[in-house]
Short mmCIF file of C-alpha atoms in Angstrom, two decimals:
data_model
loop_
_atom_site.label_atom_id
_atom_site.label_comp_id
_atom_site.label_asym_id
_atom_site.label_seq_id
_atom_site.Cartn_x
_atom_site.Cartn_y
_atom_site.Cartn_z
CA MET A 19 5.60 24.37 34.94
CA THR A 20 6.05 27.66 36.28
CA TYR A 21 7.89 30.64 34.84
CA SER A 22 10.41 33.72 35.84
CA GLY A 23 10.28 37.22 35.35
CA GLU A 24 13.31 36.44 33.14
CA ASP A 25 10.75 35.26 30.41
CA ASP A 26 9.28 38.01 30.74
CA ARG A 27 12.28 40.28 29.17
CA ASN A 28 13.11 37.37 26.72
CA ARG A 29 8.83 37.84 25.19
CA SER A 30 9.48 41.10 25.33
CA ASN A 31 12.61 40.52 23.58
CA PHE A 32 11.94 38.32 20.86
CA ASN A 33 10.62 39.74 17.27
CA ASP A 34 12.79 38.42 14.88
CA ALA A 35 9.23 36.72 12.60
CA ASP A 36 12.28 35.38 10.63
CA SER A 37 13.76 33.43 13.36
CA ASP A 38 13.49 29.34 12.98
CA ILE A 39 11.81 28.17 15.61
CA TYR A 40 14.19 24.46 14.73
CA THR A 41 17.53 23.52 16.59
CA GLU A 42 19.76 21.88 14.18
CA ASP A 43 18.72 18.16 15.12
CA GLY A 44 15.28 18.82 13.76
CA SER A 45 13.36 19.87 17.46
CA ILE A 46 11.75 22.49 18.44
CA ARG A 47 13.94 25.03 20.46
CA PRO A 48 14.09 24.76 24.42
CA ASP A 49 13.49 28.59 24.31
CA PHE A 50 11.12 29.26 21.73
CA LEU A 51 9.00 26.97 24.34
CA ALA A 52 9.61 28.50 26.79
CA LEU A 53 8.50 31.38 25.75
CA VAL A 54 4.81 29.52 24.19
CA GLY A 55 4.38 28.44 27.13
CA ALA A 56 5.00 32.27 29.40
CA ALA A 57 2.48 33.85 27.41
CA ILE A 58 -0.24 31.31 27.68
CA ALA A 59 -0.19 31.61 31.25
CA ASP A 60 -0.01 35.41 31.24
CA ARG A 61 -2.51 34.88 28.31
CA ASP A 62 -0.27 37.06 26.49
CA ILE A 63 -2.62 37.24 22.97
CA ILE A 64 -0.66 39.61 21.23
CA PHE A 65 3.20 37.84 21.98
CA LEU A 66 1.21 34.67 20.54
CA ARG A 67 -0.51 36.42 17.57
CA GLN A 68 2.72 38.10 16.62
CA ASN A 69 5.27 34.21 15.95
CA VAL A 70 2.56 32.08 16.28
CA THR A 71 0.06 32.82 13.46
CA ARG A 72 2.86 33.29 11.31
CA LEU A 73 4.80 29.82 11.58
CA HIS A 74 3.00 27.08 8.52
CA GLU A 75 0.72 24.54 9.64
CA SER A 76 3.45 21.98 9.75
CA GLU A 77 5.29 23.71 12.01
CA ILE A 78 1.89 24.53 14.50
CA GLY A 79 1.34 20.43 14.84
CA ASP A 80 5.25 20.49 15.89
CA LEU A 81 4.59 23.44 18.49
CA LEU A 82 1.20 21.47 19.54
CA GLU A 83 2.97 18.44 20.26
CA SER A 84 5.76 19.56 21.90
CA ILE A 85 3.93 21.63 24.56
CA MET A 86 1.82 20.45 27.60
CA PRO A 87 -0.75 18.44 26.93
CA ASP A 88 -2.88 21.09 28.53
CA GLN A 89 -1.98 24.29 27.29
CA ARG A 90 -2.53 23.19 24.16
CA LEU A 91 -5.90 23.68 23.72
CA ALA A 92 -5.71 27.17 26.04
CA LEU A 93 -3.20 28.16 22.70
CA ILE A 94 -6.41 27.13 20.18
CA ARG A 95 -8.45 29.15 22.41
CA LEU A 96 -6.21 32.41 22.18
CA LEU A 97 -5.70 32.13 18.88
CA GLY A 98 -9.03 32.26 18.19
CA ASP A 99 -10.50 33.31 14.82
CA GLU A 100 -6.99 32.51 13.48
CA PHE A 101 -5.81 29.72 14.27
CA ASP A 102 -4.83 27.30 11.43
CA MET A 103 -7.06 24.94 12.16
CA THR A 104 -5.21 23.26 9.26
CA ALA A 105 -2.43 22.79 11.98
CA LEU A 106 -4.53 19.80 13.07
CA THR A 107 -4.09 17.65 10.37
CA GLU A 108 0.16 17.76 11.39
CA VAL A 109 -0.44 16.34 14.75
CA ASP A 110 -1.35 12.50 16.16
CA GLU A 111 -4.71 11.21 16.12
CA ALA A 112 -3.90 10.90 19.73
CA ILE A 113 -3.71 14.58 20.10
CA ARG A 114 -6.30 15.26 16.65
CA LEU A 115 -9.03 13.93 18.78
CA GLU A 116 -8.00 15.39 22.71
CA ILE A 117 -8.39 19.09 20.82
CA VAL A 118 -11.40 18.39 18.71
CA ASP A 119 -12.75 16.52 21.85
CA GLN A 120 -13.11 19.61 23.99
CA LEU A 121 -14.05 22.90 21.11
CA PRO A 122 -17.15 23.46 20.78
CA ASN A 123 -18.93 22.23 17.52
CA GLU A 124 -19.76 25.96 16.50
CA GLN A 125 -15.83 26.91 16.20
CA ILE A 126 -15.12 23.83 14.11
CA ALA A 127 -17.02 24.64 11.53
CA ALA A 128 -16.26 27.48 11.33
CA ALA A 129 -12.98 26.91 11.33
CA ILE A 130 -13.46 24.47 8.20
CA GLY A 131 -15.44 26.34 6.14
CA GLU A 132 -12.01 28.01 5.30
CA LEU A 133 -10.67 24.77 5.01
CA ASP A 134 -9.03 23.03 2.09
CA SER A 135 -12.05 19.94 1.78
CA ASP A 136 -9.48 16.89 1.97
CA ASP A 137 -8.20 18.68 5.31
CA ALA A 138 -11.89 18.83 5.81
CA VAL A 139 -12.47 14.89 5.88
CA TYR A 140 -9.22 15.01 7.43
CA ILE A 141 -10.55 16.10 10.62
CA LEU A 142 -14.01 15.36 10.56
CA GLU A 143 -13.50 11.82 9.83
CA ASP A 144 -11.59 10.85 13.06
CA LEU A 145 -15.54 12.85 14.51
CA ASP A 146 -18.15 11.03 16.75
CA GLN A 147 -20.58 10.42 13.47
CA GLU A 148 -22.85 12.97 16.20
CA ASP A 149 -20.56 15.61 16.09
CA ARG A 150 -19.79 14.68 12.66
CA GLU A 151 -23.01 15.83 11.65
CA GLU A 152 -23.86 18.87 13.57
CA ILE A 153 -21.35 20.07 12.40
CA LEU A 154 -22.02 19.63 8.64
CA ALA A 155 -24.98 20.80 9.02
CA GLN A 156 -23.82 24.60 9.97
CA LEU A 157 -21.96 24.40 7.31
CA PRO A 158 -23.81 26.21 3.09
CA PHE A 159 -25.50 23.51 1.63
CA THR A 160 -22.33 23.06 -1.47
CA GLU A 161 -19.66 22.92 0.49
CA ARG A 162 -21.74 20.60 3.28
CA VAL A 163 -22.70 17.92 -0.48
CA ARG A 164 -19.16 18.18 -1.37
CA LEU A 165 -17.86 17.30 2.25
CA ARG A 166 -20.66 14.09 2.41
CA ARG A 167 -19.73 12.77 -0.79
CA ALA A 168 -15.63 12.09 0.20
CA LEU A 169 -16.84 10.71 3.62
CA ASP A 170 -19.42 8.67 2.03
CA TYR A 171 -16.56 6.59 0.06
CA PRO A 172 -14.61 3.67 2.08
CA GLU A 173 -11.85 4.52 4.30
CA SER A 174 -8.01 4.87 2.81
CA SER A 175 -9.48 5.05 -0.45
CA ALA A 176 -8.08 7.69 -2.67
CA GLY A 177 -11.96 8.89 -2.87
CA ARG A 178 -11.49 10.20 0.97
CA ARG A 179 -8.48 11.27 0.31
CA MET A 180 -9.43 14.05 -2.45
CA GLN A 181 -9.23 17.23 -2.84
CA THR A 182 -12.99 18.73 -3.93
CA GLU A 183 -11.87 22.02 -5.91
CA PHE A 184 -11.09 22.13 -8.65
CA VAL A 185 -11.19 23.88 -11.34
CA ALA A 186 -13.31 22.39 -14.73
CA VAL A 187 -14.58 23.37 -18.54
CA PRO A 188 -16.61 22.10 -21.22
CA PRO A 189 -14.28 21.50 -24.64
CA PHE A 190 -16.11 24.18 -26.44
CA TRP A 191 -14.65 26.96 -24.51
CA THR A 192 -12.01 28.82 -25.80
CA VAL A 193 -8.07 29.30 -23.58
CA GLY A 194 -9.44 32.83 -23.69
CA GLN A 195 -12.54 32.04 -22.05
CA THR A 196 -11.00 29.90 -19.69
CA ILE A 197 -8.35 31.87 -18.69
CA ASP A 198 -10.97 35.31 -18.53
CA TYR A 199 -12.89 32.49 -15.78
CA MET A 200 -9.83 32.07 -13.67
CA ARG A 201 -9.63 35.67 -13.24
CA ASP A 202 -13.17 36.05 -12.15
CA GLU A 203 -13.76 33.54 -10.63
CA GLU A 204 -13.01 33.50 -6.65
CA GLU A 205 -14.21 29.61 -5.35
CA LEU A 206 -10.92 28.77 -7.46
CA PRO A 207 -9.09 26.15 -5.14
CA GLU A 208 -5.57 28.32 -3.72
CA SER A 209 -2.63 26.22 -6.16
CA PHE A 210 -3.93 24.27 -8.99
CA THR A 211 -1.95 22.77 -12.16
CA GLN A 212 -4.64 21.43 -13.79
CA ILE A 213 -7.62 22.17 -15.70
CA PHE A 214 -10.03 18.78 -16.25
CA VAL A 215 -12.39 19.14 -19.62
CA ILE A 216 -15.77 18.05 -18.47
CA ASP A 217 -19.05 17.45 -20.61
CA PRO A 218 -22.65 18.59 -19.06
CA THR A 219 -22.89 15.56 -16.68
CA PHE A 220 -19.44 16.31 -15.49
CA LYS A 221 -18.11 13.39 -17.48
CA LEU A 222 -14.45 13.52 -17.71
CA LEU A 223 -12.69 14.15 -21.24
CA GLY A 224 -9.18 15.38 -20.89
CA VAL A 225 -7.32 17.41 -19.16
CA VAL A 226 -5.12 20.89 -20.23
CA ASP A 227 -2.39 21.68 -18.12
CA LEU A 228 -1.42 25.63 -17.19
CA ASP A 229 2.07 25.88 -19.38
CA ARG A 230 -0.32 24.54 -22.83
CA ILE A 231 -2.93 27.15 -21.87
CA LEU A 232 -0.47 30.22 -20.81
CA ARG A 233 1.46 29.39 -23.64
CA THR A 234 -1.91 28.80 -26.82
CA LYS A 235 -3.81 31.97 -28.14
CA ARG A 236 -6.74 32.96 -26.75
CA GLN A 237 -9.04 31.44 -30.13
CA VAL A 238 -8.30 28.41 -29.91
CA LYS A 239 -10.19 25.77 -28.29
CA ILE A 240 -9.53 23.73 -25.46
CA GLU A 241 -10.83 21.18 -27.55
CA ALA A 242 -8.28 21.10 -29.42
CA ILE A 243 -5.19 21.39 -26.91
CA MET A 244 -6.55 18.75 -24.42
CA ARG A 245 -5.30 15.98 -23.77
CA GLU A 246 -6.11 12.27 -22.71
CA THR A 247 -6.12 12.04 -18.84
CA ASN A 248 -3.67 9.93 -16.89
CA HIS A 249 -4.53 7.22 -15.50
CA PRO A 250 -7.19 8.80 -13.38
CA ILE A 251 -8.18 7.13 -10.27
CA PRO A 252 -11.45 5.47 -9.77
CA ALA A 253 -12.91 7.21 -5.64
CA VAL A 254 -12.88 3.41 -4.53
CA MET A 255 -9.33 2.98 -5.24
CA ASP A 256 -7.40 2.11 -1.87
CA GLN A 257 -4.71 5.38 -1.53
CA GLU A 258 -2.17 2.99 -1.10
CA GLU A 259 -2.33 1.80 -4.61
CA ALA A 260 -3.28 5.33 -5.87
CA ALA A 261 0.42 6.71 -4.51
CA GLN A 262 1.65 4.20 -6.06
CA LEU A 263 0.37 5.07 -9.66
CA PHE A 264 1.63 8.95 -8.74
CA GLU A 265 5.48 6.97 -8.50
CA GLN A 266 5.36 4.91 -11.47
CA TYR A 267 4.04 7.66 -13.83
CA ASP A 268 5.77 11.31 -11.96
CA LEU A 269 2.24 12.68 -11.19
CA LEU A 270 2.12 15.71 -9.69
CA SER A 271 -2.34 15.75 -9.74
CA ALA A 272 -4.92 12.93 -11.11
CA ALA A 273 -8.68 12.69 -11.48
CA VAL A 274 -10.82 11.15 -9.88
CA VAL A 275 -13.51 9.97 -10.46
CA ASP A 276 -16.95 8.65 -9.80
CA ASP A 277 -18.11 4.77 -10.69
CA ASN A 278 -19.81 6.17 -13.79
CA ASP A 279 -16.00 8.23 -14.69
CA ARG A 280 -17.76 11.00 -13.91
CA LEU A 281 -15.42 13.70 -12.35
CA VAL A 282 -15.68 14.39 -7.93
CA GLY A 283 -12.25 15.67 -7.12
CA VAL A 284 -8.12 15.83 -7.54
CA LEU A 285 -6.11 14.02 -5.91
CA THR A 286 -2.49 16.15 -5.36
CA ILE A 287 0.96 15.21 -4.18
CA ASP A 288 1.40 16.87 -0.97
CA ASP A 289 -1.66 14.35 0.07
CA VAL A 290 -0.51 11.44 -1.55
CA VAL A 291 3.32 12.10 0.54
CA ASP A 292 0.97 12.18 3.37
CA VAL A 293 -0.63 9.09 2.40
CA ILE A 294 3.03 7.24 0.95
CA HIS A 295 4.59 8.30 5.11
CA GLU A 296 1.69 6.91 6.27
CA GLU A 297 1.70 3.48 4.73
CA ALA A 298 5.16 3.31 5.40
CA ASP A 299 5.20 3.85 8.84
CA GLU A 300 1.58 1.77 9.16
CA ASP A 301 4.50 -1.49 8.22
CA ILE A 302 7.04 -0.71 10.32
CA LYS A 303 4.07 -0.65 13.01
CA ARG A 304 2.50 -3.90 12.22
CA LEU A 305 6.15 -5.79 11.38
CA GLY A 306 6.78 -4.56 15.71
CA GLY A 307 2.97 -5.57 16.17
CA VAL A 308 2.34 -2.68 17.67
CA GLY A 309 -1.22 -1.53 15.62
CA ASP A 310 -1.94 2.01 14.92
CA GLU A 311 0.24 3.07 17.99
CA GLU A 312 1.21 6.82 18.44
CA LEU A 313 3.68 8.43 20.67
CA SER A 314 0.73 10.50 22.23
CA ASP A 315 -0.85 7.27 22.73
CA ASN A 316 -2.44 6.75 27.01
CA VAL A 317 -0.21 4.03 28.60
CA VAL A 318 -3.82 1.85 28.83
CA SER A 319 -4.76 2.30 25.28
CA THR A 320 -0.70 1.29 24.44
CA VAL A 321 -1.25 -2.27 26.83
CA ARG A 322 -4.60 -3.61 24.97
CA SER A 323 -2.35 -1.86 20.92
CA ARG A 324 0.40 -4.74 22.24
CA PHE A 325 -1.52 -6.61 24.30
CA ALA A 326 -2.66 -9.04 21.97
CA TRP A 327 0.42 -9.73 19.83
CA LEU A 328 2.42 -10.22 22.85
CA PHE A 329 -0.26 -12.93 24.01
CA ILE A 330 -0.02 -14.82 20.27
CA ASN A 331 4.20 -14.76 20.58
CA LEU A 332 3.57 -16.18 23.82
CA GLY A 333 2.04 -19.25 23.12
CA THR A 334 3.81 -18.86 19.82
CA ALA A 335 7.11 -18.64 22.54
CA MET A 336 5.14 -22.14 23.91
CA ILE A 337 5.88 -24.97 20.90
CA SER A 338 8.97 -23.59 20.85
CA ALA A 339 9.68 -24.92 24.58
CA SER A 340 8.20 -28.31 23.67
CA VAL A 341 10.52 -28.48 21.53
CA ILE A 342 12.92 -28.15 23.34
CA GLY A 343 10.84 -30.37 26.14
CA LEU A 344 11.53 -33.00 23.91
CA PHE A 345 15.47 -33.16 24.09
CA ASP A 346 15.39 -32.81 28.23
CA ALA A 347 17.68 -36.08 28.72
CA SER A 348 19.85 -34.95 25.84
CA ILE A 349 20.30 -31.46 27.35
CA GLU A 350 20.86 -32.72 31.48
CA LYS A 351 23.56 -34.84 29.85
CA MET A 352 25.38 -33.11 27.41
CA ILE A 353 24.95 -29.10 29.17
CA ALA A 354 26.50 -27.62 26.37
CA LEU A 355 23.18 -28.08 23.91
CA ALA A 356 22.34 -25.49 26.49
CA VAL A 357 24.91 -23.07 25.88
CA LEU A 358 24.89 -23.02 21.98
CA MET A 359 20.71 -24.38 21.01
CA PRO A 360 19.95 -20.47 21.80
CA ILE A 361 22.28 -19.09 19.46
CA VAL A 362 21.33 -21.62 16.24
CA ALA A 363 17.46 -20.02 17.34
CA SER A 364 18.39 -16.29 17.57
CA MET A 365 20.86 -16.61 13.83
CA GLY A 366 17.52 -17.99 12.05
CA GLY A 367 15.45 -15.71 13.48
CA ASN A 368 16.96 -12.66 12.39
CA ALA A 369 18.15 -14.15 9.43
CA GLY A 370 14.11 -15.29 8.53
CA THR A 371 13.30 -11.26 9.03
CA GLN A 372 15.49 -10.02 6.73
CA THR A 373 14.32 -12.10 4.76
CA MET A 374 10.98 -11.43 6.13
CA THR A 375 11.32 -7.31 5.65
CA VAL A 376 12.45 -7.50 2.18
CA THR A 377 9.04 -9.66 1.41
CA VAL A 378 6.83 -8.06 3.01
CA ARG A 379 8.01 -4.42 2.01
CA ALA A 380 7.91 -5.97 -2.00
CA LEU A 381 5.11 -6.96 -1.38
CA ALA A 382 3.36 -3.72 -0.39
CA THR A 383 5.05 -1.57 -3.18
CA ARG A 384 3.92 -4.71 -5.80
CA ASP A 385 7.15 -5.01 -6.70
CA LEU A 386 6.91 -8.74 -5.62
CA ASP A 387 3.94 -11.33 -7.37
CA ILE A 388 3.32 -14.31 -9.50
CA TYR A 389 5.44 -13.62 -12.04
CA ASN A 390 9.08 -13.00 -10.56
CA ALA A 391 7.97 -15.34 -6.72
CA GLY A 392 10.11 -17.70 -8.03
CA ARG A 393 12.67 -16.37 -8.99
CA ILE A 394 12.91 -14.23 -5.74
CA ILE A 395 12.79 -17.91 -4.07
CA ARG A 396 14.91 -19.47 -5.48
CA ARG A 397 17.43 -16.50 -4.36
CA GLU A 398 16.60 -16.37 -0.73
CA ALA A 399 17.76 -20.28 -0.54
CA SER A 400 20.42 -19.97 -2.34
CA VAL A 401 21.09 -16.60 0.28
CA GLY A 402 20.07 -19.38 3.75
CA ILE A 403 22.76 -22.50 1.72
CA ILE A 404 25.76 -20.01 1.20
CA ASN A 405 24.75 -17.78 4.73
CA GLY A 406 24.45 -20.62 6.41
CA VAL A 407 27.62 -22.49 5.15
CA MET A 408 29.88 -19.99 6.27
CA PHE A 409 28.01 -19.14 10.00
CA ALA A 410 28.65 -23.20 9.92
CA THR A 411 32.34 -23.07 9.55
CA LEU A 412 33.03 -20.63 11.31
CA LEU A 413 30.53 -21.98 14.34
CA GLY A 414 31.79 -24.76 13.95
CA LEU A 415 35.07 -24.01 14.87
CA ILE A 416 34.36 -21.58 17.44
CA ALA A 417 31.91 -24.60 19.05
CA GLY A 418 34.91 -26.93 18.89
CA LEU A 419 37.54 -24.72 20.52
CA TRP A 420 35.68 -24.34 23.59
CA PHE A 421 34.39 -27.34 24.55
CA GLN A 422 36.92 -28.91 23.13
CA ASN A 423 34.66 -31.23 21.54
CA TYR A 424 34.99 -31.11 17.30
CA GLN A 425 31.84 -33.53 16.65
CA LEU A 426 29.96 -30.95 18.65
CA GLY A 427 31.57 -28.66 16.54
CA MET A 428 30.31 -29.94 13.77
CA VAL A 429 26.92 -31.11 14.95
CA ILE A 430 26.26 -27.14 15.12
CA GLY A 431 27.42 -26.89 12.11
CA ALA A 432 25.00 -28.34 10.14
CA ALA A 433 22.06 -27.49 12.61
CA MET A 434 22.95 -23.87 11.21
CA ILE A 435 23.24 -25.16 7.90
CA ILE A 436 19.25 -26.49 8.37
CA ASN A 437 17.66 -23.37 10.04
CA LEU A 438 19.35 -20.62 7.73
CA ILE A 439 17.88 -22.59 4.92
CA ALA A 440 14.80 -22.86 6.80
CA ALA A 441 15.05 -18.50 7.96
CA ALA A 442 15.04 -17.85 3.78
CA LEU A 443 12.29 -19.71 2.99
CA ALA A 444 10.03 -18.77 5.43
CA GLY A 445 10.32 -15.07 5.76
CA ILE A 446 9.43 -15.58 1.87
CA LEU A 447 6.82 -18.27 1.98
CA LEU A 448 4.54 -16.95 4.70
CA PRO A 449 4.16 -13.61 3.84
CA LEU A 450 3.36 -14.83 0.24
CA LEU A 451 1.42 -17.49 1.94
CA LEU A 452 -0.32 -15.21 4.12
CA ASP A 453 -1.14 -12.28 1.18
CA LYS A 454 -2.61 -14.68 -0.98
CA LEU A 455 -4.69 -15.55 2.04
CA GLY A 456 -6.27 -12.56 2.15
CA ALA A 457 -4.30 -11.59 5.80
CA ASP A 458 -1.91 -8.64 6.00
CA PRO A 459 1.80 -10.80 5.77
CA ALA A 460 2.99 -7.21 7.96
CA ILE A 461 1.11 -7.52 10.75
CA ALA A 462 0.83 -11.76 11.23
CA SER A 463 4.47 -12.97 9.39
CA SER A 464 7.50 -11.68 12.12
CA VAL A 465 5.38 -14.69 14.94
CA PHE A 466 4.97 -16.70 12.55
CA VAL A 467 8.80 -16.35 10.94
CA THR A 468 10.17 -16.27 14.20
CA THR A 469 7.41 -19.68 15.47
CA VAL A 470 9.47 -21.63 12.06
CA THR A 471 13.20 -21.01 13.29
CA ASP A 472 12.82 -21.59 16.86
CA CYS A 473 11.88 -24.65 16.72
CA THR A 474 13.66 -25.58 13.60
CA GLY A 475 16.54 -24.85 15.20
CA PHE A 476 16.11 -25.88 18.15
CA PHE A 477 14.52 -29.83 16.63
CA ALA A 478 18.09 -30.00 14.29
CA PHE A 479 20.23 -28.99 16.59
CA LEU A 480 18.87 -30.98 19.52
CA GLY A 481 18.13 -34.22 17.11
CA ILE A 482 20.70 -34.25 15.26
CA ALA A 483 23.18 -34.14 18.81
CA THR A 484 21.17 -36.83 20.10
CA TRP A 485 21.32 -38.89 16.70
CA TRP A 486 25.65 -38.89 15.91
CA PHE A 487 26.47 -38.35 20.43
CA GLY A 488 23.96 -41.33 20.65
CA ILE A 489 22.14 -39.91 23.99
CA HIS A 490 19.13 -41.64 24.83
#
């Protein structure tokens, strides 16, 4: 990409710090991208510092994803210490790894020292063990210990997501002492809504909301106004389960505790929103069989991500084809069967996918369990019967008029009823079975549901037709 003198003139006139960098559809303005690209090419540090460093971390993340790959590292190097490393938590994993792999560990360590612990862990956890240890070794002792402790927790756990900066006071302090402490202490989190109450061993005793502090006289002791902590979260709890607690109890933040109920961190709503988004995104991708693929992935990694499930689909398609092969003589004698049989299988596949999608999402949100499974199964079976009868009537009439053979219409109608009932049952029973066996229903359900509906549809239609018309 080349830049003209017009870009230089536009860049010199671009000084509106309040201008929105987005278009109406939410993408970054092409003219802003062109100006940033021209500034990078010309090493115009003044323009970049005036118009990039002012952006929010999420906006810088969008900018990094929108510019050319060779411009990303150049932009970060030109901004130097003024680049907000938090922006790397807002980009695709592939882009983040591409950037940090090319930055010296000294620069990463210096930037991480300025980040909140949860953002620092988010960047560190993707690095090689050797690079991670080298970066941690350059951090102050206290911060190094906090980050190492967070990194020791399982991936996708609350301990990995928590922020280790929090405000904790003993129960015998007064409100006045607590307020003075918060005014004088320089190492407090930038924002918080709760103060935790702990004993000398850091065991969590309770919590006080900031609004309660502000409305209480200075001489009142903290233990007199503290309340029991709302749903403390074990550090080893899966982040998706922690997010469900936030959603269920409308939490803004929650204490994170270790196995001994000692306070080790705090989980905040901004991190939980990210978790909810990531988990939903992950479920959608798994239903499509694309794993953790990102738009920024290269061709090789994308092929690798998709090949496994396409290979499995090939195997299940061969099973469906073998069912058709059982009735090759019937198809040869009655060509109409070959024309109509994809309709039965396709309708069954779509119906099964509808039920499966609702079931997988209900399992993910814990709305479907052993107590209401029977009712939901009966509901889906009823839906399958009703839809089957309606579409059997419609398709039967169409097929009868199309081929001037109303017996054929009755046959395909019967097959449609059978397949839509099978689709409804497969769409709910297979995800439930996979979940019971410990497999992820979001990953495996679609392949098996499609196989069931294809095989049932082909076998029902061709089998009934062969029997009804006496084809041998």
